Coordinates of C-alpha atoms in Angstrom, one line a residue:
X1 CA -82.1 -14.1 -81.8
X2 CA -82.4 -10.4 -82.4
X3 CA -85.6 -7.7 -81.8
X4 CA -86.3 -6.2 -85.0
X5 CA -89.1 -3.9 -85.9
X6 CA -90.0 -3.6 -89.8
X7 CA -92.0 0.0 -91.1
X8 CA -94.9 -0.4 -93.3
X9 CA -97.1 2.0 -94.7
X10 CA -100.7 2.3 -92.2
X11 CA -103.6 -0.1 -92.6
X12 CA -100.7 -2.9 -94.1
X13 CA -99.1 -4.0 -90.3
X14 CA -101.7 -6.8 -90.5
X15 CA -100.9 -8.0 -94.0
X16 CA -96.8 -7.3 -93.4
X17 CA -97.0 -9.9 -90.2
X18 CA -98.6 -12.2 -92.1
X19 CA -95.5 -11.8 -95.3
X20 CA -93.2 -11.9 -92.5
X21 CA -94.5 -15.0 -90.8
X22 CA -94.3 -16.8 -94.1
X23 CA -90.3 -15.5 -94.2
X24 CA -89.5 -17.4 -91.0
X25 CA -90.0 -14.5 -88.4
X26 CA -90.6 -15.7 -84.9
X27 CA -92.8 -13.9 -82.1
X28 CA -94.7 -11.5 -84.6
X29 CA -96.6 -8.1 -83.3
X30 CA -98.1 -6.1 -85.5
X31 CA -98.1 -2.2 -84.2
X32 CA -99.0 1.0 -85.2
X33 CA -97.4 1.3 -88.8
X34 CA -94.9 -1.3 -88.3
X35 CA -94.0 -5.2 -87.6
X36 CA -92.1 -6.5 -84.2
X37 CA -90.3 -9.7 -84.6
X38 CA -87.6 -12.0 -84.1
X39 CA -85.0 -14.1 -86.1
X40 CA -81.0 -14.5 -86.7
X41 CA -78.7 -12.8 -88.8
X42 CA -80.5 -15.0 -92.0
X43 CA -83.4 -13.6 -91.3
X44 CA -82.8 -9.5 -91.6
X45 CA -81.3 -10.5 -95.0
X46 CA -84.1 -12.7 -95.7
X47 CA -86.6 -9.9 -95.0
X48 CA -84.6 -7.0 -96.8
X49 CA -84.5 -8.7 -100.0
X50 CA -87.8 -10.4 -99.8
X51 CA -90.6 -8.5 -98.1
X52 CA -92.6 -6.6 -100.7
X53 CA -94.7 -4.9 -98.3
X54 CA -92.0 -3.0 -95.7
X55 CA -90.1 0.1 -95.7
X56 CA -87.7 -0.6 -93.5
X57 CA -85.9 -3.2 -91.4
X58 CA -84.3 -1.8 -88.1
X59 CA -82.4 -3.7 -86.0
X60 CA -83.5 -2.9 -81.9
X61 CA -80.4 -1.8 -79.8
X62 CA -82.0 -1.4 -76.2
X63 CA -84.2 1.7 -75.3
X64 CA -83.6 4.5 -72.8
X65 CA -85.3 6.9 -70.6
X66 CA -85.4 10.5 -72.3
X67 CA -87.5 12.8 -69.9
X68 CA -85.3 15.6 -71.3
X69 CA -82.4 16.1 -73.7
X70 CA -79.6 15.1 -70.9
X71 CA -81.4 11.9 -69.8
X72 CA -81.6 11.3 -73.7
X73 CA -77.4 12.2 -74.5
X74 CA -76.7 9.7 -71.5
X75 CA -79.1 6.8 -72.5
X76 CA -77.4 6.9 -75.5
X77 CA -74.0 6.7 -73.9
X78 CA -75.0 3.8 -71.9
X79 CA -74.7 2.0 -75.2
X80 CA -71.4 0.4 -76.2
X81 CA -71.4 2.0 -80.2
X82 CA -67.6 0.0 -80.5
X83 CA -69.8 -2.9 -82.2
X84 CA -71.5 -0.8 -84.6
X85 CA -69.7 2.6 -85.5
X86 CA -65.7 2.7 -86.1
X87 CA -64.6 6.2 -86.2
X88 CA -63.3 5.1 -90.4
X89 CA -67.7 4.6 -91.0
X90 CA -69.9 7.1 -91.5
X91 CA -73.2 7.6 -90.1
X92 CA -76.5 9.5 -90.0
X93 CA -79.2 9.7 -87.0
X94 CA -82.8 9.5 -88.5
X95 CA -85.6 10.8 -85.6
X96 CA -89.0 10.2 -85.0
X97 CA -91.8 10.8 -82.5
X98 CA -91.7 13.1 -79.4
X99 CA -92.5 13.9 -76.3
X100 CA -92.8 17.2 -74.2
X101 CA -89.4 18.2 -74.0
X102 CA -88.0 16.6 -76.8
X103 CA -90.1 17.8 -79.6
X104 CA -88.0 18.9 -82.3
X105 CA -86.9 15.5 -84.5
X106 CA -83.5 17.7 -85.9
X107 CA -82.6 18.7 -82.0
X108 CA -83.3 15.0 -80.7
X109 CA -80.8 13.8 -83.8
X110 CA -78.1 15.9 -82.8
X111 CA -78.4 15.1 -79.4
X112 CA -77.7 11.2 -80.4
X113 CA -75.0 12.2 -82.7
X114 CA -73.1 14.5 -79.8
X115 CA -73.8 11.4 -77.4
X116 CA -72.3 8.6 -80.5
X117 CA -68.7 10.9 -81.1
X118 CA -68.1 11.9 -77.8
X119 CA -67.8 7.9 -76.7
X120 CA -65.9 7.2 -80.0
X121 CA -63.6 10.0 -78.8
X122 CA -62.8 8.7 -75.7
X123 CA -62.7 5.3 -77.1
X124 CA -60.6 5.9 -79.9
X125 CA -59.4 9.6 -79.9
X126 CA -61.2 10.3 -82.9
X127 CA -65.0 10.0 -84.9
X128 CA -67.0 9.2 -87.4
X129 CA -67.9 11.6 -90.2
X130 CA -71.7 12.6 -90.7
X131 CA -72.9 11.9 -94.0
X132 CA -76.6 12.7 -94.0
X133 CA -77.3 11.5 -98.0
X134 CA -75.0 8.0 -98.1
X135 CA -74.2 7.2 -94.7
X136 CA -72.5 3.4 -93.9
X137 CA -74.5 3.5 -90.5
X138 CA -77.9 4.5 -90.1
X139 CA -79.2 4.7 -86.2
X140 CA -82.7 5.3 -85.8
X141 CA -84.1 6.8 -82.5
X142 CA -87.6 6.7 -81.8
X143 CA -89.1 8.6 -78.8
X144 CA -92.5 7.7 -77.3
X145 CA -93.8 9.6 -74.2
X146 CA -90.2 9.2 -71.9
X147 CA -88.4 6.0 -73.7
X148 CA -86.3 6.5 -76.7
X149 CA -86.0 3.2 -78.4
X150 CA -82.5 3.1 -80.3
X151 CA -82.0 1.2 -83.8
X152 CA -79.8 0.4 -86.8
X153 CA -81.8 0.3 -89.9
X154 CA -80.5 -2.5 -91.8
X155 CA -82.3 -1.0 -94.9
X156 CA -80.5 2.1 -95.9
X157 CA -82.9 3.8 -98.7
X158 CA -86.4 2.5 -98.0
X159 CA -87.3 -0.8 -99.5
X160 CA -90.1 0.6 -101.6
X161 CA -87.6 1.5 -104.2
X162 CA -86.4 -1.6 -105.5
X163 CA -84.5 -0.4 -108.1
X164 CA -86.5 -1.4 -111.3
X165 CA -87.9 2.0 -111.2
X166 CA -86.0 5.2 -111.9
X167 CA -88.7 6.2 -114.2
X168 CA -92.1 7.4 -112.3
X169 CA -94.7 9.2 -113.9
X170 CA -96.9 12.5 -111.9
X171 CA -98.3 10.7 -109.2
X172 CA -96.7 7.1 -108.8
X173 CA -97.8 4.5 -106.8
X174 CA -95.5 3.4 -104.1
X175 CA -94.0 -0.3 -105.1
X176 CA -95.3 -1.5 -101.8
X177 CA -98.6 -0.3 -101.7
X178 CA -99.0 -1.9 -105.2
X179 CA -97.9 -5.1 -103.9
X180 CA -100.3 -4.9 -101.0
X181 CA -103.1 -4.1 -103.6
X182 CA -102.2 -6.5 -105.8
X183 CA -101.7 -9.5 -102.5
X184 CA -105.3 -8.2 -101.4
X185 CA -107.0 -9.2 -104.7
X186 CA -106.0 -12.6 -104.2
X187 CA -104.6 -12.5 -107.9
X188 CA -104.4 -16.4 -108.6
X189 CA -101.7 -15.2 -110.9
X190 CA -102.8 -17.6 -114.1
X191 CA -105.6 -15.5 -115.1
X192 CA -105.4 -11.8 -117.4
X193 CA -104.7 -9.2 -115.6
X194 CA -105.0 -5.4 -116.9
X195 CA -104.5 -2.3 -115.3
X196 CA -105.5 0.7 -118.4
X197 CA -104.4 3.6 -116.7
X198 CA -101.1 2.0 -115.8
X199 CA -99.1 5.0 -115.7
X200 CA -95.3 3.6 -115.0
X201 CA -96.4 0.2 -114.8
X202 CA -96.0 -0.7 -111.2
X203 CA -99.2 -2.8 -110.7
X204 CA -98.4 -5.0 -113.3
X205 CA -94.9 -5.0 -112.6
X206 CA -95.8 -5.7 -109.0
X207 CA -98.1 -8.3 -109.6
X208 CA -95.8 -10.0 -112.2
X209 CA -93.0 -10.3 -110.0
X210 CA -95.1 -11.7 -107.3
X211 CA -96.5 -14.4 -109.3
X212 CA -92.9 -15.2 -110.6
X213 CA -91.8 -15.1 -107.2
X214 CA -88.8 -12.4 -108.1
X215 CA -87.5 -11.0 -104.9
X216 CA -88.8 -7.3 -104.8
X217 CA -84.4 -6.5 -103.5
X218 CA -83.0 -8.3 -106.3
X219 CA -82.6 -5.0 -108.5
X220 CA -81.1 -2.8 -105.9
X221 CA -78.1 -2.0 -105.8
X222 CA -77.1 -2.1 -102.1
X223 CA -78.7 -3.0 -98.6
X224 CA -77.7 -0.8 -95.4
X225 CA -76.3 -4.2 -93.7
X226 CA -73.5 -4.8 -96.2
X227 CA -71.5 -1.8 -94.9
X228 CA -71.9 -2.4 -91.0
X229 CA -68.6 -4.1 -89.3
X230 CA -70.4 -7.8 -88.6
X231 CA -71.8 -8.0 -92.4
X232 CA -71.7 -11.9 -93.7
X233 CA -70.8 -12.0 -97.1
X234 CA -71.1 -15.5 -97.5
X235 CA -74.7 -15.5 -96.0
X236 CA -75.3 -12.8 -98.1
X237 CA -73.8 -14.3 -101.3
X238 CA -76.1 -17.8 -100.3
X239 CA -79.4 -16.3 -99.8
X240 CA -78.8 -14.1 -103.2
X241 CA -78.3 -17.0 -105.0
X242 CA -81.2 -18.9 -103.8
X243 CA -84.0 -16.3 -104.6
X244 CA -81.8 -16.0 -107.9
X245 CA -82.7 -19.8 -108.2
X246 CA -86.0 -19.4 -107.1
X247 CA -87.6 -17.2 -110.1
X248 CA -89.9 -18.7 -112.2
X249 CA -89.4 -18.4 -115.8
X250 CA -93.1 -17.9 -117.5
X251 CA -96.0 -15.8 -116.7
X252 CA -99.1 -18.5 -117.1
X253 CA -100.6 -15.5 -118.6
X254 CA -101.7 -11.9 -120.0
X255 CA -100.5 -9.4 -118.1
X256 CA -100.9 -5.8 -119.2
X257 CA -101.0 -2.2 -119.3
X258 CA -102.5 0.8 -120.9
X259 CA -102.0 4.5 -120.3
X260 CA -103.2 7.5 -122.7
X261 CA -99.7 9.0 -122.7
X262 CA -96.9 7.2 -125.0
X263 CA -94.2 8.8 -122.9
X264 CA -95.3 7.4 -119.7
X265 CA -95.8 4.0 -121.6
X266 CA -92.4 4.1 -123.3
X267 CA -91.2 4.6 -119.0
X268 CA -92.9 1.5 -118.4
X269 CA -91.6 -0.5 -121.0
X270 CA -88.3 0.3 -119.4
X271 CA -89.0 -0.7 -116.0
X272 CA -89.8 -4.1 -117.4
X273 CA -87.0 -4.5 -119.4
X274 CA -85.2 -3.3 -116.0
X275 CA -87.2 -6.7 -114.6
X276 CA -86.7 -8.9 -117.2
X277 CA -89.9 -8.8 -117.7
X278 CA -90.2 -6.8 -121.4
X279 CA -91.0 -9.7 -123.1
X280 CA -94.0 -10.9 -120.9
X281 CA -95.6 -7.6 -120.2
X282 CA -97.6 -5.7 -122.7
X283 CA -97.9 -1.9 -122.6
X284 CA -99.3 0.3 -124.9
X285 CA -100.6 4.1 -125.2
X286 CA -104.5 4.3 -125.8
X287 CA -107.0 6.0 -124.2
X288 CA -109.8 4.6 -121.6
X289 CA -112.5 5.6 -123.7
X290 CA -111.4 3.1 -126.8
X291 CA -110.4 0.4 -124.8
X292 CA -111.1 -3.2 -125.1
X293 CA -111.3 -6.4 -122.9
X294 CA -107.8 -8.4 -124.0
X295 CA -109.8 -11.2 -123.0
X296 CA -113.3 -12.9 -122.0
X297 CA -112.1 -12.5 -118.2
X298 CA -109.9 -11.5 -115.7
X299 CA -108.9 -8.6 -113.0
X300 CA -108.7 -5.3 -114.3
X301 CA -106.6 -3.3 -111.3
X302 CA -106.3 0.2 -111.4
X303 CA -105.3 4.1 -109.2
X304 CA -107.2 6.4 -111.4
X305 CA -106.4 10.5 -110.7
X306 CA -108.4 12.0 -107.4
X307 CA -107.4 15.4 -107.9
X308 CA -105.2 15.3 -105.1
X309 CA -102.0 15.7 -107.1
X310 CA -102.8 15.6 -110.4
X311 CA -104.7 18.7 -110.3
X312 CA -108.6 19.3 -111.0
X313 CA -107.8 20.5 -114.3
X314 CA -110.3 17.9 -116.0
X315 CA -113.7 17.2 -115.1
X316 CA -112.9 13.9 -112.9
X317 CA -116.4 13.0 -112.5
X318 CA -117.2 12.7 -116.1
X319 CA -113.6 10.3 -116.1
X320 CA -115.6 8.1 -113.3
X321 CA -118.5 7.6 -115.0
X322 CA -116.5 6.7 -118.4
X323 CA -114.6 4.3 -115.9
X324 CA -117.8 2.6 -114.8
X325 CA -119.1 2.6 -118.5
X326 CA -116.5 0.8 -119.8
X327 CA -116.0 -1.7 -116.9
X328 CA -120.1 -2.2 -117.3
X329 CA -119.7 -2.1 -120.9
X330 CA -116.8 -4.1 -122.2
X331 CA -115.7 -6.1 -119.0
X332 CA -118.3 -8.9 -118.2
X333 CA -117.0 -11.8 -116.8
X334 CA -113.9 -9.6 -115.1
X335 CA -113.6 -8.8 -111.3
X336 CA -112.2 -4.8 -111.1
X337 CA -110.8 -3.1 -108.5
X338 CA -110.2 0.9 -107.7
X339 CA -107.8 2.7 -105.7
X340 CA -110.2 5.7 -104.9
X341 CA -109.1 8.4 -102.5
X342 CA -112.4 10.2 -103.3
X343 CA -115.8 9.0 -102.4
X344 CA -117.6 11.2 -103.6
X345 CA -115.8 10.4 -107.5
X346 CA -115.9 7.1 -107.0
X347 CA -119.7 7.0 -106.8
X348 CA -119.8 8.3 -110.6
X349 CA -118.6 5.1 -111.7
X350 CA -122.3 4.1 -111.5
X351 CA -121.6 0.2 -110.1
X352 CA -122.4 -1.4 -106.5
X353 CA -118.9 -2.6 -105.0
X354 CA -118.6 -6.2 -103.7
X355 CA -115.9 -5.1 -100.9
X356 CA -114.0 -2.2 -99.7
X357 CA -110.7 -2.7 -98.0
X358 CA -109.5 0.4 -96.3
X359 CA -105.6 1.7 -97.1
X360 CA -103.7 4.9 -97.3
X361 CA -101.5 6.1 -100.2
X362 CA -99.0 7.9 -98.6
X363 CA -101.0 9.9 -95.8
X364 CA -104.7 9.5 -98.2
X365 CA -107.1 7.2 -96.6
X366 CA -108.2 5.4 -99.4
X367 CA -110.6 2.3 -100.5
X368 CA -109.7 -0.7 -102.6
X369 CA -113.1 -0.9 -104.0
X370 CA -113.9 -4.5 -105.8
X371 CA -116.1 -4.4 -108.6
X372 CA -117.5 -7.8 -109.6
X373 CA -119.0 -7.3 -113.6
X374 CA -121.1 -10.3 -114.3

């Protein structure tokens, strides 16, 4: 059994423990914006390719004092890279957190890296390469108050970006936050579901995937794993084609989209069609203010602008209360939700909300506001 540690976004470590739980992980502690756990080899792969809810998967090597930047150089020392890092692999030292001495995340990394090639020199007479954008090996060294915690992050590029989605419009979602939306809905996945200011689609997307139980890691095109000296590609190979055999074919029902700018629609068509999904997704340009219920009920999900990116160009308010007009309006029978990182907008959509769950989009505290329109 190995220590692992999975990164999620904060306000999701509860929901991630639970998603990981369900994945086979054993001894499960949620933190502070991230999951410890336990499991085998099966396991990391497992979790890489299934979880929809974490960034990353690191892999705990042991942790070592760092009162100051030589107690950090030999901690690092202390650990035998010869398993991990042949002088023929690349490799890149991500930092975070710090303490009084070592406060500067770009001086703590070098200090790692100086430590890593100076034992692969005297092991082997020679070192790896740094490559900062693609590297084979990625060590991750976390520092809190005197203890460095040292990692190999099994991920590579965070497992946010599956891979369905090169195309994002001005403010996307994060894929993993839209899965946690979508999970916290509690979506039975066989009724309509809408989301009209869909931008690139990811809601839907999300949502459909999830109910079609796709694994989110099916689309990308590599793992950080598969490059590191003990990789299985058997195991590999075996769990691949499981979750292969494991998609369903047929969304039960409507699932949908709508967004007031055709070019950001036409981006969301392709995402689908990078899912498989172009057939069994509709999305189409037309503006809130005409639209119409595709059916007698269901849930409408939807991030509409705050103003924090998208500018204040528009009056936002007067967008709110249209919001609320048409959910009061056109959407009886449905249960709505809003992403709203601005309370003082979301009160212009005029209706009394059932339940507020409280997540951050990126570094935004938001609310999931639930809307329930007898």
């Amino acid at each position: 059994m190995a220590a692992y540690f999975a990164t999620v976004a904060r306000g999701l470590e509860a929901l991630a423990a639970a998603e990981l739980e369900d994945l086979g992980a054993q001894q499960v502690e949620p933190g502070f914006c991230g999951v410890a756990f336990e499991g085998d080899l099966a396991l990391l792969y497992r979790v890489n390719l299934w979880s929809r809810l974490v960034f990353r998967v690191l892999v705990k090597l042991g942790e070592c004092p760092c009162r100051d930047a030589e107690d950090l150089y030999q901690g690092i020392q202390s650990i035998d890279w010869r398993p991990y890092l042949t002088p023929e692999l690349t490799f890149a030292v991500d930092a975070t957190g710090k303490n009084r001495t070592l406060n500067h995340t770009h001086f703590t990394a070098l200090q790692v890296k100086n430590a890593v090639v100076d034992q692969q020199r005297q092991h082997w007479g020679d070192r790896s390469t740094i490559d900062t954008q693609h590297p084979e090996v990625r060590l991750n060294v976390h520092i809190q108050d005197d203890t460095a915690t040292v990692s190999l992050d099994s991920s590579g590029s965070s497992l946010h970006r599956r891979g369905y989605r090169p195309a994002v419009g001005a403010a996307p979602l994060k894929e993993s936050l839209a899965a946690a939306l979508v999970k916290l809905t509690d979506w039975p996945g066989d009724v309509p579901l809408l989301d009209p200011l869909c931008g690139s689609g990811t809601l839907p997307l999300e949502a459909s995937m999830a109910a079609l139980n796709i694994a989110p890691g099916i689309f990308r095109e590599e793992f950080g794993f598969q490059t590191w000296p003990d990789f299985d590609g058997d195991l590999w190979d075996r769990l691949w084609q499981e979750a292969e055999a494991a998609r369903k074919e047929n969304l039960g029902t409507w699932v949908g989209g709508c967004d007031r700018d055709p070019d950001i629609i036409h981006q969301a068509r392709l995402n689908a069609q990078r899912c498989d999904l172009d057939e069994q997704l509709n999305f189409w340009a037309a503006d809130l203010a005409d639209l119409e219920a595709p059916a007698d009920g269901g849930f409408l999900l939807c991030n509409p602008p705050y103003g924090e990116r998208l500018g204040a160009d528009e009056d936002l308010g007067a967008f709110y209360k249209l919001l609320g007009n048409v959910l009061k309006q056109r959407f009886k029978g449905w249960t709505a939700f809003v992403l709203s990182g601005n309370k003082a907008l979301s009160q212009h959509i005029g209706l009394k909300s059932a339940q507020r769950v409280a997540v951050y989009n990126g570094t935004l505290p938001c609310q999931w506001l639930k809307y329930e329109l007898y």
